[in-house]
C-alpha cells in the first residue's frame, strides 16, 4: 500500500483540485492564481530567556487572499509549526470567510515554540517581538490576527498593546480579535467556535439525512481535544442533551459509557493539568477515541487524525470537524464510500471567525453587544451557511446541478459536503477577483 501524503500544503491542493473539477466556467489560469498565497513572511528573532540565555525563534505570517477584506486568521504557538502548515491554514481561512460571507480574507500565523516550556514573561517577550516585526503587516484594514492553538486572550492583549504603542492616536482595537472583554473583546468570542459547532450540527441533523439521528439530544458524542474549542463544544452539546462519552487532550483519552460529568472533568484538568487519571473513567489513546462506537465524533485538536489507516474503522454516524484539517483526502474518500457524513472544517468551526468579525464591528462602533445578541447573530449565520451548502449538495444529488468530467465526458459523482462548501467559496472569491479587475 502506498504511504499517504500528510503534507498540509499537498492536502489543501488536493481538496482544492477536487473542488475545481466541479467549477466548469472559470479559466484554469485564475484557478491557479487563487491557489497561491499573496504574501509569506518568515521571521527570526532572538529572545532573552529567564535564565539569561538567548534563543532564536522562527515565526510565520501568511496572507493568502484579501479580495473581500483584511487578512484574518489565528496565530498558533506550537513546536511543529511549519510554513506549509501556516500557508494551508491561511488558504482555509479565505474559503471559510467567503463561505460564511464575512468581509475578510484569509491569513494565518505561527510561532515555533512549546508554550508548556516557556514562562509567562518569555511568552510576552516573544509575542511583543513577533508583533513589532510585523508592525507593517498587521492593521485593522490589512491583517487582523486572532487566537489559535496555544494562544489566548492574554496573547491577543499583548499584540493589541504592542500595536497600539507603535501606532499612537488611533482606535487600534480592531487590529486583533479574541481580546479580553475589558480591552474590547466580544461577549461570546471564547465560546464561539465550540458553540458554532453545535449550531451547525443541529441544523445539519434537522435535515434528517441520518436515520435515527435527527437531533443532538440523546446523541453519544466523542470529542478529541479539551482546549478552547473542545471544552466548549462538550459543554454546549451536553447542555442540549447529548451524552459526552469520551474526551481527550495530548495526554490521552478518558471514556465513560454512562457519560462524563463535565464539571468534574474540568476540575480534574485544572488541578492535574491533564485528563488521564480522572476517577471512574477508562483510559484510552487518542487513536482509540477516533474509532469509538458513538453517534458524533468531533475532532477538536490537531490535523490528520482521520486518515486512510483508520477511516474504515470509524463507527460514528457523523463527523464534525471542529479542528482545522483533521481529515485527509484519502480518508474523505473512504468515509464517502462508507456513507459516513462529515461537516467540514470550513463550516463546522467558522463560528470563531464569525464572532471575531462581530468583535471587529463592535470595536469600530465603540460598542459592546450583549451575549444574547452575539449568540443570535451567530446562530443565524451558522444555520444560513449550512442551508446554503445543503441546498447546493441536494441540487447535485438530484441531478439539478451536473458536472461533466473534462477528460472522459462522463457525469461526475455527487460531491461530498467539503467539496460543495469549497466550490461555493472558491466561486465567490473568483467572482470577486474578476469584478474587482484583479484578474486581467
Ligand atoms: P487549544 O490549544 O486551546 O487546545 C488544543 C487541545 O488539543 C488541547 O486540549 C490539547 O491537549 C489537545 N492536543 C494537542 N495535541 C494533541 C494530540 N496530538 N492529540 C490529541 N489532542 C491534542 O486549541 P483550540 O483553540 O481549542 O484549537 C483546537 C483546534 O481548533 C485547532 O485545530 C484550531 O486550528 C481549531 N480552531 C480553533 C479556533 C478558535 O477559535 N480557537 C477557531 C477555528 C478552528
Tab-separated table of N, CA and C in Angstrom, residues 28-187:
chain	number	residue	atom	x	y	z
A	28	UNK	N	-8.621	28.253	-16.204
A	28	UNK	CA	-7.672	27.497	-15.381
A	28	UNK	C	-6.594	28.421	-14.796
A	29	UNK	N	-6.252	29.493	-15.523
A	29	UNK	CA	-5.233	30.432	-15.015
A	29	UNK	C	-5.681	31.098	-13.725
A	30	UNK	N	-6.964	31.457	-13.675
A	30	UNK	CA	-7.493	32.111	-12.474
A	30	UNK	C	-7.500	31.120	-11.299
A	31	UNK	N	-7.878	29.888	-11.605
A	31	UNK	CA	-7.869	28.845	-10.563
A	31	UNK	C	-6.446	28.701	-10.006
A	32	UNK	N	-5.453	28.695	-10.902
A	32	UNK	CA	-4.057	28.553	-10.452
A	32	UNK	C	-3.650	29.734	-9.571
A	33	UNK	N	-4.072	30.940	-9.956
A	33	UNK	CA	-3.735	32.137	-9.184
A	33	UNK	C	-4.322	32.052	-7.767
A	34	UNK	N	-5.573	31.581	-7.687
A	34	UNK	CA	-6.248	31.543	-6.381
A	34	UNK	C	-5.601	30.567	-5.399
A	35	UNK	N	-4.831	29.634	-5.923
A	35	UNK	CA	-4.149	28.672	-5.046
A	35	UNK	C	-2.977	29.308	-4.298
A	36	UNK	N	-2.411	30.360	-4.875
A	36	UNK	CA	-1.146	30.892	-4.336
A	36	UNK	C	-1.367	31.882	-3.202
A	37	UNK	N	-0.492	31.874	-2.175
A	37	UNK	CA	-0.597	32.915	-1.144
A	37	UNK	C	-0.132	34.259	-1.687
A	38	UNK	N	-0.778	35.335	-1.214
A	38	UNK	CA	-0.374	36.682	-1.660
A	38	UNK	C	0.987	37.041	-1.075
A	39	UNK	N	1.146	36.824	0.212
A	39	UNK	CA	2.419	37.152	0.883
A	39	UNK	C	2.762	36.114	1.926
A	40	UNK	N	4.061	35.799	2.008
A	40	UNK	CA	4.535	34.864	3.036
A	40	UNK	C	5.663	35.549	3.803
A	41	UNK	N	5.478	35.760	5.075
A	41	UNK	CA	6.521	36.380	5.911
A	41	UNK	C	7.143	35.308	6.789
A	42	UNK	N	8.462	35.182	6.689
A	42	UNK	CA	9.191	34.253	7.565
A	42	UNK	C	10.147	35.111	8.392
A	43	UNK	N	10.056	34.990	9.700
A	43	UNK	CA	10.811	35.905	10.571
A	43	UNK	C	11.604	35.098	11.599
A	44	UNK	N	12.797	35.575	11.885
A	44	UNK	CA	13.562	35.017	13.015
A	44	UNK	C	13.916	36.169	13.938
A	45	UNK	N	13.818	35.935	15.241
A	45	UNK	CA	14.296	36.959	16.172
A	45	UNK	C	14.860	36.299	17.431
A	46	UNK	N	15.803	36.992	18.087
A	46	UNK	CA	16.358	36.448	19.335
A	46	UNK	C	15.568	36.953	20.543
A	47	UNK	N	15.407	36.109	21.529
A	47	UNK	CA	14.707	36.495	22.765
A	47	UNK	C	15.573	36.097	23.956
A	48	UNK	N	15.691	37.029	24.887
A	48	UNK	CA	16.418	36.705	26.112
A	48	UNK	C	15.498	35.896	27.022
A	49	UNK	N	15.963	34.702	27.430
A	49	UNK	CA	15.145	33.830	28.268
A	49	UNK	C	15.328	34.207	29.742
A	50	UNK	N	14.489	33.629	30.591
A	50	UNK	CA	14.548	33.965	32.024
A	50	UNK	C	15.903	33.627	32.645
A	51	UNK	N	16.580	32.597	32.092
A	51	UNK	CA	17.888	32.212	32.668
A	51	UNK	C	19.046	32.988	32.020
A	52	UNK	N	18.716	34.078	31.286
A	52	UNK	CA	19.674	34.985	30.627
A	52	UNK	C	20.288	34.395	29.355
A	53	UNK	N	19.945	33.178	28.992
A	53	UNK	CA	20.408	32.661	27.695
A	53	UNK	C	19.573	33.338	26.599
A	54	UNK	N	20.043	33.235	25.346
A	54	UNK	CA	19.311	33.858	24.235
A	54	UNK	C	18.930	32.766	23.238
A	55	UNK	N	17.643	32.757	22.855
A	55	UNK	CA	17.186	31.757	21.881
A	55	UNK	C	16.582	32.430	20.673
A	56	UNK	N	16.800	31.819	19.494
A	56	UNK	CA	16.227	32.367	18.261
A	56	UNK	C	14.917	31.645	17.958
A	57	UNK	N	13.877	32.416	17.665
A	57	UNK	CA	12.563	31.835	17.347
A	57	UNK	C	12.233	32.064	15.870
A	58	UNK	N	11.586	31.064	15.277
A	58	UNK	CA	11.185	31.120	13.867
A	58	UNK	C	9.663	31.294	13.826
A	59	UNK	N	9.195	32.249	13.033
A	59	UNK	CA	7.764	32.573	13.008
A	59	UNK	C	7.297	32.796	11.574
A	60	UNK	N	5.989	32.703	11.397
A	60	UNK	CA	5.403	32.899	10.065
A	60	UNK	C	4.143	33.759	10.158
A	61	UNK	N	3.896	34.529	9.132
A	61	UNK	CA	2.573	35.105	8.903
A	61	UNK	C	2.334	35.019	7.401
A	62	UNK	N	1.261	34.359	7.035
A	62	UNK	CA	0.941	34.189	5.612
A	62	UNK	C	-0.397	34.854	5.341
A	63	UNK	N	-0.422	35.696	4.307
A	63	UNK	CA	-1.696	36.254	3.853
A	63	UNK	C	-2.005	35.579	2.529
A	64	UNK	N	-3.082	34.837	2.485
A	64	UNK	CA	-3.402	34.111	1.255
A	64	UNK	C	-4.162	34.994	0.277
A	65	UNK	N	-5.210	35.667	0.747
A	65	UNK	CA	-6.062	36.410	-0.184
A	65	UNK	C	-6.770	37.524	0.573
A	66	UNK	N	-6.895	38.696	-0.095
A	66	UNK	CA	-7.572	39.803	0.586
A	66	UNK	C	-8.670	40.401	-0.285
A	67	UNK	N	-9.239	39.592	-1.174
A	67	UNK	CA	-10.193	40.151	-2.120
A	67	UNK	C	-11.450	40.665	-1.420
A	68	UNK	N	-11.827	40.065	-0.291
A	68	UNK	CA	-13.036	40.509	0.408
A	68	UNK	C	-12.757	41.471	1.563
A	69	UNK	N	-11.504	41.617	1.967
A	69	UNK	CA	-11.209	42.481	3.111
A	69	UNK	C	-9.866	42.114	3.707
A	70	UNK	N	-9.571	42.645	4.911
A	70	UNK	CA	-8.271	42.368	5.525
A	70	UNK	C	-8.036	40.874	5.755
A	71	UNK	N	-6.776	40.471	5.739
A	71	UNK	CA	-6.449	39.087	6.079
A	71	UNK	C	-6.951	38.798	7.480
A	72	UNK	N	-7.456	37.594	7.701
A	72	UNK	CA	-7.984	37.241	9.023
A	72	UNK	C	-7.566	35.824	9.341
A	73	UNK	N	-7.002	35.623	10.515
A	73	UNK	CA	-6.625	34.253	10.867
A	73	UNK	C	-5.838	34.208	12.149
A	74	UNK	N	-5.933	33.075	12.816
A	74	UNK	CA	-5.320	32.905	14.125
A	74	UNK	C	-3.810	32.808	14.088
A	75	UNK	N	-3.248	32.885	15.289
A	75	UNK	CA	-1.804	32.676	15.468
A	75	UNK	C	-1.633	31.475	16.383
A	76	UNK	N	-0.836	30.532	15.909
A	76	UNK	CA	-0.638	29.257	16.590
A	76	UNK	C	0.768	29.222	17.188
A	77	UNK	N	0.877	28.852	18.452
A	77	UNK	CA	2.199	28.648	19.061
A	77	UNK	C	2.373	27.142	19.237
A	78	UNK	N	3.252	26.547	18.462
A	78	UNK	CA	3.423	25.086	18.549
A	78	UNK	C	4.808	24.730	18.016
A	79	UNK	N	5.490	23.757	18.646
A	79	UNK	CA	6.848	23.421	18.178
A	79	UNK	C	6.880	22.882	16.741
A	80	UNK	N	5.755	22.308	16.263
A	80	UNK	CA	5.757	21.697	14.925
A	80	UNK	C	5.251	22.619	13.823
A	81	UNK	N	5.035	23.904	14.132
A	81	UNK	CA	4.531	24.837	13.109
A	81	UNK	C	5.502	24.890	11.928
A	82	UNK	N	4.968	24.795	10.705
A	82	UNK	CA	5.805	24.930	9.500
A	82	UNK	C	5.179	25.951	8.553
A	83	UNK	N	5.978	26.389	7.587
A	83	UNK	CA	5.465	27.335	6.587
A	83	UNK	C	4.314	26.687	5.803
A	84	UNK	N	4.467	25.385	5.512
A	84	UNK	CA	3.435	24.676	4.731
A	84	UNK	C	2.118	24.644	5.507
A	85	UNK	N	2.228	24.353	6.812
A	85	UNK	CA	1.004	24.276	7.618
A	85	UNK	C	0.330	25.642	7.685
A	86	UNK	N	1.111	26.691	7.945
A	86	UNK	CA	0.532	28.020	8.094
A	86	UNK	C	-0.095	28.464	6.762
A	87	UNK	N	0.571	28.156	5.654
A	87	UNK	CA	0.030	28.541	4.344
A	87	UNK	C	-1.281	27.802	4.073
A	88	UNK	N	-1.317	26.518	4.384
A	88	UNK	CA	-2.559	25.768	4.111
A	88	UNK	C	-3.698	26.298	4.999
A	89	UNK	N	-3.372	26.702	6.236
A	89	UNK	CA	-4.417	27.224	7.130
A	89	UNK	C	-4.879	28.620	6.684
A	90	UNK	N	-3.951	29.400	6.095
A	90	UNK	CA	-4.335	30.722	5.573
A	90	UNK	C	-5.317	30.560	4.410
A	91	UNK	N	-5.064	29.572	3.558
A	91	UNK	CA	-5.992	29.305	2.445
A	91	UNK	C	-7.374	28.920	2.978
A	92	UNK	N	-7.348	28.044	3.977
A	92	UNK	CA	-8.612	27.592	4.551
A	92	UNK	C	-9.418	28.786	5.078
A	93	UNK	N	-8.712	29.774	5.660
A	93	UNK	CA	-9.403	30.965	6.163
A	93	UNK	C	-10.060	31.748	5.039
A	94	UNK	N	-9.399	31.810	3.881
A	94	UNK	CA	-10.006	32.518	2.740
A	94	UNK	C	-11.335	31.881	2.379
A	95	UNK	N	-11.322	30.544	2.267
A	95	UNK	CA	-12.563	29.859	1.840
A	95	UNK	C	-13.619	29.949	2.940
A	96	UNK	N	-13.170	29.875	4.211
A	96	UNK	CA	-14.115	29.917	5.340
A	96	UNK	C	-14.845	31.264	5.380
A	97	UNK	N	-14.071	32.366	5.284
A	97	UNK	CA	-14.690	33.697	5.354
A	97	UNK	C	-15.624	33.901	4.165
A	98	UNK	N	-15.209	33.403	2.993
A	98	UNK	CA	-16.062	33.563	1.802
A	98	UNK	C	-17.342	32.755	1.968
A	99	UNK	N	-17.227	31.551	2.486
A	99	UNK	CA	-18.405	30.689	2.616
A	99	UNK	C	-19.429	31.287	3.577
A	100	UNK	N	-18.960	31.796	4.744
A	100	UNK	CA	-19.932	32.344	5.698
A	100	UNK	C	-20.216	33.819	5.409
A	101	UNK	N	-19.595	34.306	4.335
A	101	UNK	CA	-19.932	35.633	3.825
A	101	UNK	C	-19.634	36.755	4.814
A	102	UNK	N	-18.385	36.812	5.275
A	102	UNK	CA	-17.959	37.951	6.087
A	102	UNK	C	-16.797	38.637	5.352
A	103	UNK	N	-16.682	39.964	5.497
A	103	UNK	CA	-15.748	40.712	4.639
A	103	UNK	C	-14.286	40.634	5.087
A	104	UNK	N	-13.769	39.428	5.135
A	104	UNK	CA	-12.365	39.203	5.483
A	104	UNK	C	-11.745	38.291	4.442
A	105	UNK	N	-10.415	38.398	4.332
A	105	UNK	CA	-9.669	37.460	3.513
A	105	UNK	C	-9.061	36.399	4.416
A	106	UNK	N	-8.088	35.657	3.878
A	106	UNK	CA	-7.523	34.559	4.648
A	106	UNK	C	-6.073	34.806	5.026
A	107	UNK	N	-5.747	34.553	6.300
A	107	UNK	CA	-4.367	34.679	6.783
A	107	UNK	C	-4.147	33.690	7.917
A	108	UNK	N	-2.937	33.476	8.300
A	108	UNK	CA	-2.629	32.618	9.454
A	108	UNK	C	-1.216	32.927	9.919
A	109	UNK	N	-0.950	32.676	11.201
A	109	UNK	CA	0.388	32.909	11.726
A	109	UNK	C	0.809	31.773	12.627
A	110	UNK	N	2.112	31.666	12.835
A	110	UNK	CA	2.601	30.623	13.728
A	110	UNK	C	3.953	30.982	14.295
A	111	UNK	N	4.183	30.579	15.524
A	111	UNK	CA	5.486	30.725	16.161
A	111	UNK	C	5.929	29.330	16.602
A	112	UNK	N	7.144	28.934	16.193
A	112	UNK	CA	7.642	27.605	16.594
A	112	UNK	C	8.117	27.686	18.035
A	113	UNK	N	7.301	27.219	18.948
A	113	UNK	CA	7.700	27.225	20.363
A	113	UNK	C	6.796	26.281	21.133
A	114	UNK	N	7.281	25.850	22.269
A	114	UNK	CA	6.490	24.958	23.122
A	114	UNK	C	6.048	25.748	24.346
A	115	UNK	N	4.790	26.183	24.337
A	115	UNK	CA	4.316	27.079	25.413
A	115	UNK	C	4.420	26.415	26.788
A	116	UNK	N	4.388	25.066	26.819
A	116	UNK	CA	4.455	24.377	28.122
A	116	UNK	C	5.833	24.537	28.761
A	117	UNK	N	6.840	24.904	27.930
A	117	UNK	CA	8.195	25.039	28.474
A	117	UNK	C	8.626	26.506	28.574
A	118	UNK	N	7.674	27.433	28.418
A	118	UNK	CA	8.022	28.864	28.459
A	118	UNK	C	7.281	29.534	29.621
A	119	UNK	N	7.942	30.522	30.238
A	119	UNK	CA	7.268	31.254	31.318
A	119	UNK	C	6.370	32.319	30.695
A	120	UNK	N	5.527	32.898	31.528
A	120	UNK	CA	4.634	33.952	31.062
A	120	UNK	C	5.417	35.140	30.508
A	121	UNK	N	6.509	35.506	31.186
A	121	UNK	CA	7.253	36.682	30.695
A	121	UNK	C	8.002	36.352	29.402
A	122	UNK	N	8.439	35.097	29.242
A	122	UNK	CA	9.072	34.723	27.958
A	122	UNK	C	8.032	34.780	26.831
A	123	UNK	N	6.825	34.281	27.127
A	123	UNK	CA	5.758	34.334	26.103
A	123	UNK	C	5.414	35.776	25.740
A	124	UNK	N	5.403	36.637	26.746
A	124	UNK	CA	5.091	38.046	26.481
A	124	UNK	C	6.163	38.673	25.595
A	125	UNK	N	7.436	38.386	25.880
A	125	UNK	CA	8.523	38.968	25.075
A	125	UNK	C	8.457	38.448	23.625
A	126	UNK	N	8.157	37.146	23.482
A	126	UNK	CA	8.050	36.562	22.133
A	126	UNK	C	6.914	37.245	21.362
A	127	UNK	N	5.762	37.398	22.035
A	127	UNK	CA	4.582	37.965	21.371
A	127	UNK	C	4.827	39.422	20.970
A	128	UNK	N	5.453	40.179	21.863
A	128	UNK	CA	5.725	41.593	21.553
A	128	UNK	C	6.688	41.711	20.368
A	129	UNK	N	7.701	40.862	20.361
A	129	UNK	CA	8.694	40.944	19.280
A	129	UNK	C	8.086	40.496	17.935
A	130	UNK	N	7.279	39.437	17.999
A	130	UNK	CA	6.573	38.942	16.806
A	130	UNK	C	5.709	40.071	16.228
A	131	UNK	N	4.988	40.773	17.109
A	131	UNK	CA	4.095	41.853	16.658
A	131	UNK	C	4.887	43.026	16.099
A	132	UNK	N	5.963	43.410	16.780
A	132	UNK	CA	6.697	44.589	16.285
A	132	UNK	C	7.397	44.272	14.966
A	133	UNK	N	7.822	43.014	14.765
A	133	UNK	CA	8.431	42.659	13.477
A	133	UNK	C	7.393	42.657	12.351
A	134	UNK	N	6.103	42.530	12.727
A	134	UNK	CA	5.044	42.502	11.705
A	134	UNK	C	4.207	43.787	11.741
A	135	UNK	N	4.801	44.851	12.280
A	135	UNK	CA	4.012	46.066	12.524
A	135	UNK	C	3.447	46.643	11.216
A	136	UNK	N	4.158	46.455	10.100
A	136	UNK	CA	3.651	46.967	8.814
A	136	UNK	C	2.702	45.986	8.134
A	137	UNK	N	2.587	44.802	8.689
A	137	UNK	CA	1.700	43.783	8.087
A	137	UNK	C	0.344	43.814	8.786
A	138	UNK	N	0.377	43.757	10.134
A	138	UNK	CA	-0.873	43.813	10.890
A	138	UNK	C	-1.505	45.193	10.740
A	139	UNK	N	-2.820	45.251	10.812
A	139	UNK	CA	-3.533	46.527	10.762
A	139	UNK	C	-5.020	46.252	10.659
A	140	UNK	N	-5.857	47.138	11.216
A	140	UNK	CA	-7.305	46.900	11.198
A	140	UNK	C	-7.873	46.708	9.793
A	141	UNK	N	-7.198	47.282	8.764
A	141	UNK	CA	-7.708	47.144	7.396
A	141	UNK	C	-6.818	46.272	6.521
A	142	UNK	N	-5.758	45.700	7.116
A	142	UNK	CA	-4.841	44.905	6.288
A	142	UNK	C	-4.728	43.449	6.754
A	143	UNK	N	-4.550	43.253	8.041
A	143	UNK	CA	-4.368	41.891	8.541
A	143	UNK	C	-4.688	41.861	10.037
A	144	UNK	N	-5.674	41.063	10.397
A	144	UNK	CA	-6.230	41.074	11.758
A	144	UNK	C	-6.054	39.693	12.402
A	145	UNK	N	-5.064	39.520	13.281
A	145	UNK	CA	-4.865	38.201	13.903
A	145	UNK	C	-5.922	37.854	14.971
A	146	UNK	N	-5.866	36.608	15.431
A	146	UNK	CA	-6.812	36.078	16.434
A	146	UNK	C	-6.128	34.894	17.126
A	147	UNK	N	-6.763	34.308	18.161
A	147	UNK	CA	-6.138	33.151	18.816
A	147	UNK	C	-6.272	31.868	18.004
A	148	UNK	N	-5.369	30.946	18.227
A	148	UNK	CA	-5.476	29.588	17.683
A	148	UNK	C	-4.839	28.677	18.727
A	149	UNK	N	-4.272	27.566	18.319
A	149	UNK	CA	-3.758	26.617	19.307
A	149	UNK	C	-2.669	27.246	20.179
A	150	UNK	N	-2.809	27.086	21.477
A	150	UNK	CA	-1.850	27.552	22.494
A	150	UNK	C	-1.638	29.069	22.492
A	151	UNK	N	-2.623	29.809	21.970
A	151	UNK	CA	-2.659	31.261	22.191
A	151	UNK	C	-4.051	31.581	22.736
A	152	UNK	N	-4.192	32.713	23.395
A	152	UNK	CA	-5.462	33.007	24.065
A	152	UNK	C	-5.661	34.512	24.195
A	153	UNK	N	-6.632	34.908	25.021
A	153	UNK	CA	-6.959	36.328	25.219
A	153	UNK	C	-5.734	37.128	25.652
A	154	UNK	N	-4.926	36.535	26.519
A	154	UNK	CA	-3.731	37.236	27.010
A	154	UNK	C	-2.768	37.544	25.847
A	155	UNK	N	-2.579	36.534	24.982
A	155	UNK	CA	-1.690	36.750	23.818
A	155	UNK	C	-2.230	37.906	22.971
A	156	UNK	N	-3.562	37.929	22.782
A	156	UNK	CA	-4.170	38.968	21.936
A	156	UNK	C	-4.027	40.347	22.601
A	157	UNK	N	-4.108	40.381	23.940
A	157	UNK	CA	-3.945	41.651	24.663
A	157	UNK	C	-2.530	42.196	24.454
A	158	UNK	N	-1.511	41.309	24.468
A	158	UNK	CA	-0.124	41.762	24.239
A	158	UNK	C	0.035	42.271	22.799
A	159	UNK	N	-0.595	41.578	21.854
A	159	UNK	CA	-0.496	42.031	20.453
A	159	UNK	C	-1.128	43.420	20.322
A	160	UNK	N	-2.320	43.567	20.899
A	160	UNK	CA	-3.012	44.858	20.831
A	160	UNK	C	-2.147	45.961	21.438
A	161	UNK	N	-1.603	45.694	22.611
A	161	UNK	CA	-0.828	46.730	23.294
A	161	UNK	C	0.401	47.127	22.471
A	162	UNK	N	1.103	46.135	21.939
A	162	UNK	CA	2.318	46.437	21.158
A	162	UNK	C	1.960	47.263	19.924
A	163	UNK	N	0.894	46.857	19.243
A	163	UNK	CA	0.483	47.586	18.035
A	163	UNK	C	0.063	49.014	18.404
A	164	UNK	N	-0.670	49.141	19.501
A	164	UNK	CA	-1.201	50.441	19.916
A	164	UNK	C	-0.070	51.405	20.300
A	165	UNK	N	0.935	50.871	20.980
A	165	UNK	CA	2.066	51.722	21.386
A	165	UNK	C	2.804	52.237	20.137
A	166	UNK	N	2.894	51.388	19.115
A	166	UNK	CA	3.644	51.776	17.913
A	166	UNK	C	2.796	52.552	16.898
A	167	UNK	N	1.478	52.647	17.144
A	167	UNK	CA	0.575	53.409	16.258
A	167	UNK	C	-0.310	54.319	17.103
A	168	UNK	N	0.295	55.327	17.793
A	168	UNK	CA	-0.489	56.099	18.760
A	168	UNK	C	-1.552	56.979	18.093
A	169	UNK	N	-2.563	57.330	18.900
A	169	UNK	CA	-3.531	58.337	18.462
A	169	UNK	C	-4.656	57.825	17.602
A	170	UNK	N	-4.829	56.492	17.511
A	170	UNK	CA	-5.912	55.936	16.676
A	170	UNK	C	-6.702	54.925	17.491
A	171	UNK	N	-7.910	54.613	17.004
A	171	UNK	CA	-8.654	53.489	17.587
A	171	UNK	C	-8.069	52.212	17.000
A	172	UNK	N	-7.174	51.579	17.744
A	172	UNK	CA	-6.486	50.382	17.230
A	172	UNK	C	-7.124	49.071	17.674
A	173	UNK	N	-8.250	49.163	18.369
A	173	UNK	CA	-8.853	47.919	18.880
A	173	UNK	C	-9.155	46.898	17.776
A	174	UNK	N	-9.612	47.339	16.586
A	174	UNK	CA	-9.935	46.324	15.567
A	174	UNK	C	-8.708	45.630	14.961
A	175	UNK	N	-7.504	45.890	15.456
A	175	UNK	CA	-6.317	45.247	14.863
A	175	UNK	C	-6.219	43.771	15.226
A	176	UNK	N	-6.882	43.365	16.293
A	176	UNK	CA	-6.798	41.968	16.705
A	176	UNK	C	-8.121	41.583	17.377
A	177	UNK	N	-8.547	40.341	17.184
A	177	UNK	CA	-9.787	39.888	17.831
A	177	UNK	C	-9.458	38.756	18.811
A	178	UNK	N	-10.450	38.431	19.625
A	178	UNK	CA	-10.202	37.436	20.674
A	178	UNK	C	-9.555	38.091	21.879
A	179	UNK	N	-9.743	39.417	22.021
A	179	UNK	CA	-9.160	40.169	23.151
A	179	UNK	C	-9.986	39.917	24.414
A	180	UNK	N	-9.401	40.244	25.589
A	180	UNK	CA	-10.207	40.171	26.812
A	180	UNK	C	-11.364	41.175	26.728
A	181	UNK	N	-12.465	40.865	27.422
A	181	UNK	CA	-13.659	41.731	27.373
A	181	UNK	C	-13.341	43.182	27.698
A	182	UNK	N	-12.491	43.403	28.707
A	182	UNK	CA	-12.208	44.776	29.147
A	182	UNK	C	-11.339	45.552	28.164
A	183	UNK	N	-10.767	44.861	27.183
A	183	UNK	CA	-9.953	45.560	26.168
A	183	UNK	C	-10.666	45.572	24.820
A	184	UNK	N	-11.985	45.436	24.846
A	184	UNK	CA	-12.737	45.498	23.587
A	184	UNK	C	-13.050	44.141	22.995
A	185	UNK	N	-12.886	43.081	23.785
A	185	UNK	CA	-13.290	41.758	23.291
A	185	UNK	C	-14.798	41.666	23.206
A	186	UNK	N	-15.274	40.642	22.523
A	186	UNK	CA	-16.722	40.469	22.375
A	186	UNK	C	-17.229	39.411	23.339
A	187	UNK	N	-18.407	39.657	23.897
A	187	UNK	CA	-19.082	38.578	24.614
A	187	UNK	C	-19.219	37.398	23.660
